[in-house]
Each structure stands twice: as structure tokens, then as C-alpha cells.
mmCIF file of N, CA and C and ligand atoms in Angstrom:
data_model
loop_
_atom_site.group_PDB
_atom_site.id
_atom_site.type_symbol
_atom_site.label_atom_id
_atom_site.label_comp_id
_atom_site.label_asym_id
_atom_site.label_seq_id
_atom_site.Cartn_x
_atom_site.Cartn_y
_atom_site.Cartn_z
ATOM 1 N N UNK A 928 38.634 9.264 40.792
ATOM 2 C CA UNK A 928 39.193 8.037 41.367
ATOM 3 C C UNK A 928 38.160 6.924 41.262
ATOM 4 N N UNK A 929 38.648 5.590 40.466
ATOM 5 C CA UNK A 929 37.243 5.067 40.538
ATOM 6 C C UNK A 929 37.431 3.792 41.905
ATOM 7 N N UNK A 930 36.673 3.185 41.813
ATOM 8 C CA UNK A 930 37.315 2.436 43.082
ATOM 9 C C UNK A 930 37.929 1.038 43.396
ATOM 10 N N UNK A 931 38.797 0.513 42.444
ATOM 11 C CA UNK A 931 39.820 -0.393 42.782
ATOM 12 C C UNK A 931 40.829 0.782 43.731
ATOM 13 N N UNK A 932 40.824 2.051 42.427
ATOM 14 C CA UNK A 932 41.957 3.318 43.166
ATOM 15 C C UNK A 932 41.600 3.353 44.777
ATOM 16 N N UNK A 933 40.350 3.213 45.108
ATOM 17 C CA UNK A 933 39.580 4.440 45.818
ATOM 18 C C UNK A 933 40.240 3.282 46.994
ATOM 19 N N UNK A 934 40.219 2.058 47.076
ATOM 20 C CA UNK A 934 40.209 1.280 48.100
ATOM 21 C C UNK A 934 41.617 0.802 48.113
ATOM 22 N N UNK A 935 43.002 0.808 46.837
ATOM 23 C CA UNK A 935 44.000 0.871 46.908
ATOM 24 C C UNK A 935 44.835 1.984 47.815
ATOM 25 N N UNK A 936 43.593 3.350 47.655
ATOM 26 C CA UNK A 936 44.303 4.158 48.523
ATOM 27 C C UNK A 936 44.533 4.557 50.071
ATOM 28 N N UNK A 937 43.035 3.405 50.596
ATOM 29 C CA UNK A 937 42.781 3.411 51.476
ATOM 30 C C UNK A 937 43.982 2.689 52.120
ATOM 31 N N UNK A 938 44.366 1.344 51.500
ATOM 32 C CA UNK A 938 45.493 0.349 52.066
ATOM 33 C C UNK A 938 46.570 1.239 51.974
ATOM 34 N N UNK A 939 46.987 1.980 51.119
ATOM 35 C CA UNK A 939 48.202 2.914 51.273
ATOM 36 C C UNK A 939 48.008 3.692 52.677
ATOM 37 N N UNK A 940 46.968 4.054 52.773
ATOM 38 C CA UNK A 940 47.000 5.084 54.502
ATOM 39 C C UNK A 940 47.684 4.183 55.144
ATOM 40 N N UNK A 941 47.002 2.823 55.500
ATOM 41 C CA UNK A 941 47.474 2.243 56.956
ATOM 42 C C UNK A 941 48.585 1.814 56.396
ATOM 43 N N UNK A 942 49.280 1.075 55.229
ATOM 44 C CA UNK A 942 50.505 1.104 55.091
ATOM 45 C C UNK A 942 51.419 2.348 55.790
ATOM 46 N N UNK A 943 51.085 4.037 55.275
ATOM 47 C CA UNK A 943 52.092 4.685 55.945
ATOM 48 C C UNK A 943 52.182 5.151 57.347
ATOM 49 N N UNK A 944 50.690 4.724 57.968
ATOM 50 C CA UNK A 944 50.406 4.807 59.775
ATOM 51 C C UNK A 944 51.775 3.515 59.910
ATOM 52 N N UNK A 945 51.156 2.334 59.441
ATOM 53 C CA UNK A 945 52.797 1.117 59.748
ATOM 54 C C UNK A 945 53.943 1.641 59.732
ATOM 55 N N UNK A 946 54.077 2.534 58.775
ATOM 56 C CA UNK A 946 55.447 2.595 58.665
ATOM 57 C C UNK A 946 56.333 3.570 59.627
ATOM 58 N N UNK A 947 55.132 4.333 60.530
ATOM 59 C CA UNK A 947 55.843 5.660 61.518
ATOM 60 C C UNK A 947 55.182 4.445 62.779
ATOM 61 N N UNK A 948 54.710 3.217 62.700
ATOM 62 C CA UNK A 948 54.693 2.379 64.114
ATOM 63 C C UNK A 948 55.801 1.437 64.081
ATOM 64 N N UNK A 949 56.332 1.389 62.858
ATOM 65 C CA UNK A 949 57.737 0.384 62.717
ATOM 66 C C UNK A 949 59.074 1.167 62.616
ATOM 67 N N UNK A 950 59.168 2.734 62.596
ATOM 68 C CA UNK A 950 59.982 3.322 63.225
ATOM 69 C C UNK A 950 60.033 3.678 64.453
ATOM 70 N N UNK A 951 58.715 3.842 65.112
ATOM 71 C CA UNK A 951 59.127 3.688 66.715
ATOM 72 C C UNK A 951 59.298 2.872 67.285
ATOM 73 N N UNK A 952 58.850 1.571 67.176
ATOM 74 C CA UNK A 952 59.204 0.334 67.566
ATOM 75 C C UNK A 952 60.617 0.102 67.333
ATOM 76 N N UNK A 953 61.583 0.536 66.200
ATOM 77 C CA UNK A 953 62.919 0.079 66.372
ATOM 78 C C UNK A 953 63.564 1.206 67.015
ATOM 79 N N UNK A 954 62.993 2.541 67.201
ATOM 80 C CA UNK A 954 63.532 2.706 68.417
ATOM 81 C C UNK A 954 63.849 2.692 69.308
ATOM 82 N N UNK A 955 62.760 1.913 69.738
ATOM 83 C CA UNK A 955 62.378 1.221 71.267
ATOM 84 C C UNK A 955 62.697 -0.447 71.411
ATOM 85 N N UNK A 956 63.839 -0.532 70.055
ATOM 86 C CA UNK A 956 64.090 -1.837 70.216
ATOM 87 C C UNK A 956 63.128 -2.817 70.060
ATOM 88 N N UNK A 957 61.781 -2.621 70.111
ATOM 89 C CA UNK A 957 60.931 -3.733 70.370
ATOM 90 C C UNK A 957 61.200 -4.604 69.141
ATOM 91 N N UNK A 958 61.249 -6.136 69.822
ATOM 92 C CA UNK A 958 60.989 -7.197 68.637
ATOM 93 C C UNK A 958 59.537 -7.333 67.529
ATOM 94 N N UNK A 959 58.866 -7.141 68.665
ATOM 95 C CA UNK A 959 57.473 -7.568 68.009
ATOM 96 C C UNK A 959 56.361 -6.307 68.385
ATOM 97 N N UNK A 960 55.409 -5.761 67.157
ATOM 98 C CA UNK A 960 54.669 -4.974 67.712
ATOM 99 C C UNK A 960 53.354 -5.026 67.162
ATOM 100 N N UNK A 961 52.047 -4.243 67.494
ATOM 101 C CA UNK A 961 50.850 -4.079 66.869
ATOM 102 C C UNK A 961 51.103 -3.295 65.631
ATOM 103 N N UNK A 962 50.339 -3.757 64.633
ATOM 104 C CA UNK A 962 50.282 -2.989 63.329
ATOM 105 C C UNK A 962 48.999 -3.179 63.361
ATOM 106 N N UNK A 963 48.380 -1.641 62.046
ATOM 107 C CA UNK A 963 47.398 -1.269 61.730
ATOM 108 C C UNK A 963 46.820 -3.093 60.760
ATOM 109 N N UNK A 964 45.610 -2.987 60.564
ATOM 110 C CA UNK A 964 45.524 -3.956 59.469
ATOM 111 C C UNK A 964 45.410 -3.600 58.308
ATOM 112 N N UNK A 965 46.529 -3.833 57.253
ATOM 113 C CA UNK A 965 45.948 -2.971 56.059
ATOM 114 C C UNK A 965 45.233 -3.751 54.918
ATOM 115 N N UNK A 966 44.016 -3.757 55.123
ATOM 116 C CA UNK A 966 42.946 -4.256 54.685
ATOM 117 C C UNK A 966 42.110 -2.554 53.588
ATOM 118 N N UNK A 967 41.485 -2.754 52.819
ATOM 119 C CA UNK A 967 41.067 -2.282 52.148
ATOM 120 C C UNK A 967 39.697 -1.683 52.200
ATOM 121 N N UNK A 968 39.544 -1.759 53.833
ATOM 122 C CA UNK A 968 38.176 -1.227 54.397
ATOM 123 C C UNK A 968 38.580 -0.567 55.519
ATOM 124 N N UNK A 969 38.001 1.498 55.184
ATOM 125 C CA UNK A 969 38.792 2.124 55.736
ATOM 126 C C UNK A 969 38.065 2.553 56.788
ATOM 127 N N UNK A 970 36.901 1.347 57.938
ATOM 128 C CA UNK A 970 36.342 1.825 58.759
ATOM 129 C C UNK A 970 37.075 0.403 60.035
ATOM 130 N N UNK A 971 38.155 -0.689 59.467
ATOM 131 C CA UNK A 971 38.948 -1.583 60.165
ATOM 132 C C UNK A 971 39.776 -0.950 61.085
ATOM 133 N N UNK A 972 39.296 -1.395 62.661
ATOM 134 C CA UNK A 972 40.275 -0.959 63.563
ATOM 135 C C UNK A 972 41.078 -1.668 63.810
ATOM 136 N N UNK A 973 41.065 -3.394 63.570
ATOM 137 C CA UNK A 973 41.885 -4.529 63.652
ATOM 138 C C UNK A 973 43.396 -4.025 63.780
ATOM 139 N N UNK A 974 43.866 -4.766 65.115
ATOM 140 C CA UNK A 974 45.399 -4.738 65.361
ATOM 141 C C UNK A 974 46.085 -6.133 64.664
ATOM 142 N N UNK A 975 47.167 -6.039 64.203
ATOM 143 C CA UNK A 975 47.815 -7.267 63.452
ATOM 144 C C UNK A 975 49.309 -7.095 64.187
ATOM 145 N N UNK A 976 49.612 -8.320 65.105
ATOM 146 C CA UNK A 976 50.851 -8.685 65.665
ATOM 147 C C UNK A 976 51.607 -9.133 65.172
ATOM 148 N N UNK A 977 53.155 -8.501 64.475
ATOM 149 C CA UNK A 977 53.754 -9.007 63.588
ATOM 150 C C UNK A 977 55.090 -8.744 63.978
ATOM 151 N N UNK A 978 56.513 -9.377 64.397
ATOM 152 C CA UNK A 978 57.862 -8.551 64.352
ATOM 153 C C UNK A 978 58.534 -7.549 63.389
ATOM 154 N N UNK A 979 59.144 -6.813 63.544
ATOM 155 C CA UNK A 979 59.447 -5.879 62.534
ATOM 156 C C UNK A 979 59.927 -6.672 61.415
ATOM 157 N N UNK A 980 60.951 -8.079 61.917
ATOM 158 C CA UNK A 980 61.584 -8.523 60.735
ATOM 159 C C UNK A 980 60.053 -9.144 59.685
ATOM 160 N N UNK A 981 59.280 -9.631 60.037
ATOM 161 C CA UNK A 981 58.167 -10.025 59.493
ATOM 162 C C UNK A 981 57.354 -8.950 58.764
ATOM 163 N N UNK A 982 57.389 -7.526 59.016
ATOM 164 C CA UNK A 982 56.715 -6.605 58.561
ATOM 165 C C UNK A 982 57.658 -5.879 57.193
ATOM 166 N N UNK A 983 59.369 -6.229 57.687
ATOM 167 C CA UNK A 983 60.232 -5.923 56.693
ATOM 168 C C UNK A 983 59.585 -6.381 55.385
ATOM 169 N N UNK A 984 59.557 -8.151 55.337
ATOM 170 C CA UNK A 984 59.486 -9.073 54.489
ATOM 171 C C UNK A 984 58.241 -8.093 53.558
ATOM 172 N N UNK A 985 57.353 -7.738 54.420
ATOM 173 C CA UNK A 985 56.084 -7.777 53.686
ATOM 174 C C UNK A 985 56.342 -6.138 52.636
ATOM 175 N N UNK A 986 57.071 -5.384 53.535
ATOM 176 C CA UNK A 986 57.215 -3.622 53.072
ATOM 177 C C UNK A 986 57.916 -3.821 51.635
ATOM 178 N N UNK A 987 58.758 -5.362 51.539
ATOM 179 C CA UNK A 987 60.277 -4.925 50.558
ATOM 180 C C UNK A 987 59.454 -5.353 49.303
ATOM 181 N N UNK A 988 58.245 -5.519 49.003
ATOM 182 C CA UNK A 988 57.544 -5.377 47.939
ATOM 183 C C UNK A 988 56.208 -4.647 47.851
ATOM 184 N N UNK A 989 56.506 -3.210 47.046
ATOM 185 C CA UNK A 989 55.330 -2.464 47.819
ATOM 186 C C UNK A 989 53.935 -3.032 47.531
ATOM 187 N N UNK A 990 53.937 -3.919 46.804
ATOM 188 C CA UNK A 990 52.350 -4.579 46.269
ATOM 189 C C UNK A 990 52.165 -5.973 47.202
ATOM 190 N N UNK A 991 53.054 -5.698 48.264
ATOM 191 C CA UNK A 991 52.303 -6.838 49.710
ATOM 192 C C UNK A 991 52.218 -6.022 50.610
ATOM 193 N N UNK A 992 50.959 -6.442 51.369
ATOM 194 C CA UNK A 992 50.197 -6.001 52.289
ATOM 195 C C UNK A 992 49.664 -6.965 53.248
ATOM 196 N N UNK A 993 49.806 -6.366 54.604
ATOM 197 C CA UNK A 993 49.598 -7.552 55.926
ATOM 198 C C UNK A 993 48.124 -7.263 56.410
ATOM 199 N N UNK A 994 47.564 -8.110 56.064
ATOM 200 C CA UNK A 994 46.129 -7.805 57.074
ATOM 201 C C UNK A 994 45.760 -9.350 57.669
ATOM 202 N N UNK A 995 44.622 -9.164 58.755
ATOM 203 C CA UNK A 995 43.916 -9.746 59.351
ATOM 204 C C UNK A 995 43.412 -11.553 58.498
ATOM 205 N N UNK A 996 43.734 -12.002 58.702
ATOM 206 C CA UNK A 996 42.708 -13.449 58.133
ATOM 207 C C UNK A 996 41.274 -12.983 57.648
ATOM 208 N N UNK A 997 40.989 -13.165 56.572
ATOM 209 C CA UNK A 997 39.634 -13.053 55.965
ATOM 210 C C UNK A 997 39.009 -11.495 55.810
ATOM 211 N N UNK A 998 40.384 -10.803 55.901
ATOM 212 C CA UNK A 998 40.052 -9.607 56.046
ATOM 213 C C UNK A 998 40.087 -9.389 54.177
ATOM 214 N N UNK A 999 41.228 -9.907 53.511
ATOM 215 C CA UNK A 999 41.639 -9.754 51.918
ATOM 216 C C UNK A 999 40.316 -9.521 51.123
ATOM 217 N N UNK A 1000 40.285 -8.925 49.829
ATOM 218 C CA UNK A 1000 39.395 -8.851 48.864
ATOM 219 C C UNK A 1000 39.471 -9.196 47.858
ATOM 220 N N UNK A 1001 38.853 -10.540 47.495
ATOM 221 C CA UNK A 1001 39.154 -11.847 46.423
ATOM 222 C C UNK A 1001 39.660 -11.375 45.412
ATOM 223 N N UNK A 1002 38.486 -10.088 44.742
ATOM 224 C CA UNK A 1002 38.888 -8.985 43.889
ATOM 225 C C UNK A 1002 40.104 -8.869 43.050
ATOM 226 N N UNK A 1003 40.628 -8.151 44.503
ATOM 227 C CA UNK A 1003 41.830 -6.727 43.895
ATOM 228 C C UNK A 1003 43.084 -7.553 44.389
ATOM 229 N N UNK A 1004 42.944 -8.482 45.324
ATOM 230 C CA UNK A 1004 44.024 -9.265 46.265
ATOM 231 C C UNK A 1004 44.531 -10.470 46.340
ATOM 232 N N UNK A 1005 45.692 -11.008 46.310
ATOM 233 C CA UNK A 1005 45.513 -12.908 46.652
ATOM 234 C C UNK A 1005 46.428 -13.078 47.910
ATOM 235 N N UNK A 1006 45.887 -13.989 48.743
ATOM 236 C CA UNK A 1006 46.999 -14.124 49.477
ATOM 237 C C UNK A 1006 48.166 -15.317 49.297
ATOM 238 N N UNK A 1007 49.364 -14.525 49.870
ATOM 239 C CA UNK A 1007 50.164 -15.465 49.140
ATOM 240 C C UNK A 1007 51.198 -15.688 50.271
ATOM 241 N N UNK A 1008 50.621 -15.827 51.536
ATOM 242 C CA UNK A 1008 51.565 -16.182 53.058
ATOM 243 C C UNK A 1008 50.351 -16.351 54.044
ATOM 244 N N UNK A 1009 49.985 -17.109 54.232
ATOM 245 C CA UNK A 1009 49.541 -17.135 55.952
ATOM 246 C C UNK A 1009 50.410 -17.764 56.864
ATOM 247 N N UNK A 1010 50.563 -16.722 57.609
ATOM 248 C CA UNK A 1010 51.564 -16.803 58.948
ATOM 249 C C UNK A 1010 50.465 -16.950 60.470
ATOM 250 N N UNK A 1011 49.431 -17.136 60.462
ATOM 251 C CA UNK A 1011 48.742 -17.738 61.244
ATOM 252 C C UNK A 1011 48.047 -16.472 61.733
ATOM 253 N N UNK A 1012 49.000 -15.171 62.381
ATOM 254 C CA UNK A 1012 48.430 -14.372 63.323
ATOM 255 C C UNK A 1012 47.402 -13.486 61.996
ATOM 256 N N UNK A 1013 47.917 -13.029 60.929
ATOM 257 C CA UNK A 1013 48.184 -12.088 59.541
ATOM 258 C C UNK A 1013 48.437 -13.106 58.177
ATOM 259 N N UNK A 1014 47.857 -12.638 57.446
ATOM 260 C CA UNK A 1014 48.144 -13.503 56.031
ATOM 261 C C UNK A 1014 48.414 -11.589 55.397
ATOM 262 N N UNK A 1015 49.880 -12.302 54.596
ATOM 263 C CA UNK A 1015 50.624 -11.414 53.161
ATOM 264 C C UNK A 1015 49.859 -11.223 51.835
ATOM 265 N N UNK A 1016 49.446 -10.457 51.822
ATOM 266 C CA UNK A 1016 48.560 -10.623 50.534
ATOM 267 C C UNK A 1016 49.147 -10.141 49.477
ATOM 268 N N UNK A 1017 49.149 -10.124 47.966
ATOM 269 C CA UNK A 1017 49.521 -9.362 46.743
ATOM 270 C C UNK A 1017 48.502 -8.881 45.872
ATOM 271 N N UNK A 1018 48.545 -7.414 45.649
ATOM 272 C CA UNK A 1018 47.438 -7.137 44.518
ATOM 273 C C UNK A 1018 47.832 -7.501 43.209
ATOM 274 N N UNK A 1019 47.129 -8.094 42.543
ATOM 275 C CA UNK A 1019 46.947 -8.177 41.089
ATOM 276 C C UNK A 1019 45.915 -7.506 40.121
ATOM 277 N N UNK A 1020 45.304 -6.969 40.916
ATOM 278 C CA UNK A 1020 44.149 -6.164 39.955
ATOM 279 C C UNK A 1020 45.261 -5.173 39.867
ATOM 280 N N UNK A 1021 45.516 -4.835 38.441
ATOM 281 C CA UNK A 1021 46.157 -3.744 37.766
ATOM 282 C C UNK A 1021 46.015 -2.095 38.531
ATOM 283 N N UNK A 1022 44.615 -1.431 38.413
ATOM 284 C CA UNK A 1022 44.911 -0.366 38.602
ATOM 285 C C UNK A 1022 45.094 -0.070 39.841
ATOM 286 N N UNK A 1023 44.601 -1.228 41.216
ATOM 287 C CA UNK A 1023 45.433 -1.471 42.626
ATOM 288 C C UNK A 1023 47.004 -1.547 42.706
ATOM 289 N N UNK A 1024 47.566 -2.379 41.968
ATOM 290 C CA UNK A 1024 48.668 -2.147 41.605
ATOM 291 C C UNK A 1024 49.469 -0.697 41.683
ATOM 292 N N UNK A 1025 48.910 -0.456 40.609
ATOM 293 C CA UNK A 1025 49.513 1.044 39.602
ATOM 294 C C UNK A 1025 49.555 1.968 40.820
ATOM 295 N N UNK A 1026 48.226 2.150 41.780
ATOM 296 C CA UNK A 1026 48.048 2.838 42.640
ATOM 297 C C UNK A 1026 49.286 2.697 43.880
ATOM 298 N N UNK A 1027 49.077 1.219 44.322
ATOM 299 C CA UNK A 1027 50.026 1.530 45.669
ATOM 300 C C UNK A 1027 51.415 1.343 45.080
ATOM 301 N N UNK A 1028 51.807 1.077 43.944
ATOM 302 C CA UNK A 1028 53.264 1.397 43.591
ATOM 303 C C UNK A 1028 53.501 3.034 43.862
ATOM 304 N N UNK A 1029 52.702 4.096 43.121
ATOM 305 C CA UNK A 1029 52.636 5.228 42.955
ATOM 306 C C UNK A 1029 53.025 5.922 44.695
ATOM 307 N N UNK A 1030 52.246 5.101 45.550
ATOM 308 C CA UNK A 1030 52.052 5.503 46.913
ATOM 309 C C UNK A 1030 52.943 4.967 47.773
ATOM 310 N N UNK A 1031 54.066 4.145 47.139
ATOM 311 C CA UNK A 1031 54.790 3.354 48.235
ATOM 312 C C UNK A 1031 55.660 4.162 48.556
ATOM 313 N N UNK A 1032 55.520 4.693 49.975
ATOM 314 C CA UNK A 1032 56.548 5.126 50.535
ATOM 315 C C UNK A 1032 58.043 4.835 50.542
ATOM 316 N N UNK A 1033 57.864 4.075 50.146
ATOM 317 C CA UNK A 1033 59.936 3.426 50.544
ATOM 318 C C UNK A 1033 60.422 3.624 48.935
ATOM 319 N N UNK A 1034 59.843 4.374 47.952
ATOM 320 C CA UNK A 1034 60.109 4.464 46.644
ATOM 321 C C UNK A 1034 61.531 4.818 46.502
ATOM 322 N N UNK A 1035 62.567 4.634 45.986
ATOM 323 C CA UNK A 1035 63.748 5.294 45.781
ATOM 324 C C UNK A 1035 63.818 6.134 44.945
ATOM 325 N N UNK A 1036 64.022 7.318 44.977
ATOM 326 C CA UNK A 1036 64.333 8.022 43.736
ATOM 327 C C UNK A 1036 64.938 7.645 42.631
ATOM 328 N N UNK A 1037 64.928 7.687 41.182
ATOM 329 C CA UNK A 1037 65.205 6.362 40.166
ATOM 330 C C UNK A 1037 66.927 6.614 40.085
ATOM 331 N N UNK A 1038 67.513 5.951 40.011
ATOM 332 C CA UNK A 1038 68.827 5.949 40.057
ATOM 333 C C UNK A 1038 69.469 6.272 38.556
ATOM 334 N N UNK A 1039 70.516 7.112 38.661
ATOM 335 C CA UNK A 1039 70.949 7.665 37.453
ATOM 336 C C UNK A 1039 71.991 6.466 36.921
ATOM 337 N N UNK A 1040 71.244 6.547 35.300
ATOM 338 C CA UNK A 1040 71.659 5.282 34.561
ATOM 339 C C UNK A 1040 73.297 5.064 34.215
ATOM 340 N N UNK A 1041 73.728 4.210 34.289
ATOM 341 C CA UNK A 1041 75.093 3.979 34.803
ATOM 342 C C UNK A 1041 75.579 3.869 32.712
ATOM 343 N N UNK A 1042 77.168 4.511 32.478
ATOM 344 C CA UNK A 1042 77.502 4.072 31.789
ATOM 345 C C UNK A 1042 77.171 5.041 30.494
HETATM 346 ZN ZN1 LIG B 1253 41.102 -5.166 58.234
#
């Protein structure tokens, strides 16, 4: 693993910790809750306050990721939303990419080709 991977995979963890804190939260109805920060430094305890509908936005492309203000890595990352509490970031370094596509949980199984 070299390490664009090594630190793509790190953001995939707290991506899938988010994703079992944004199923209990809509259990519990809550509007708005703490999320992990998924930042690319895997010693960040940072909480990021975001509503689920706001965390939707960010999940429905697996190459955005919500972290902390100034938390991003010029690098591998750009941000491309600041919402004041959390800025949306997008990877563009390729093999970051390649990686958290591979790792995105919400992947659909590929759909059988029509026709
Ligand atoms: Zn962070």
C-alpha cells in the first residue's frame, strides 16, 4: 500500500464509523448529529456537526468527504463546499480516488445490462 492508498484508507474508516452514526441517528429521528471527521489523519478525534440531510449530500458521491476546516490535504484533496461548521472536500489524486471508490460502502452491485 503506498501512501496516497495508505491515507485514502484511513478516510474510508471514518467514512464507515459515519455511516453506522447516520443510521442511528435516523433512528432516533435526530435532525442533526456529531460525525467523525473524515480527514486523512488517523490519530483526528475532531467531532463535525452536520444534519443527516447535509451528510446525505456529501455520501451520494463516494469521492466527497466532510471534515473539519483546515483539516483537508492540499495533496490528495480540494475543497469544494464550505458550509462554515465542515468544508466537502473531493479527491483528485487518482490512486485516492481509485481507493475510496473501491471502499465506498453504499456501492451498488453493478446492475445487469438492460436489452
Ligand atoms: Zn480531522
Amino acid at each position: 500500500m503506498n501512501e496516497h492508498e495508505r491515507r485514502a484508507t484511513t478516510e474510508a474508516l471514518f467514512r464507515d464509523v459515519n455511516e453506522r452514526i447516520a443510521e442511528s441517528a435516523e433512528r432516533f429521528d435526530a435532525e442533526e448529529t456529531d460525525f467523525e471527521c473524515e480527514c486523512a489523519d488517523p490519530s483526528c478525534t475532531h467531532r463535525v456537526s452536520a444534519s443527516l440531510e447535509e451528510y446525505e449530500e456529501v455520501r451520494e458521491d463516494p469521492t466527497t468527504f466532510l471534515l473539519i476546516p483546515g483539516h483537508e490535504q492540499g495533496d490528495i484533496e480540494r475543497v469544494v463546499s464550505r458550509r462554515g461548521r465542515f468544508h466537502v472536500v473531493e479527491k483528485f489524486q487518482a490512486a485516492v480516488r481509485r481507493t475510496v471508490i473501491r471502499l465506498n460502502p453504499r456501492r451498488r452491485p453493478t446492475a445487469p445490462t438492460e436489452g
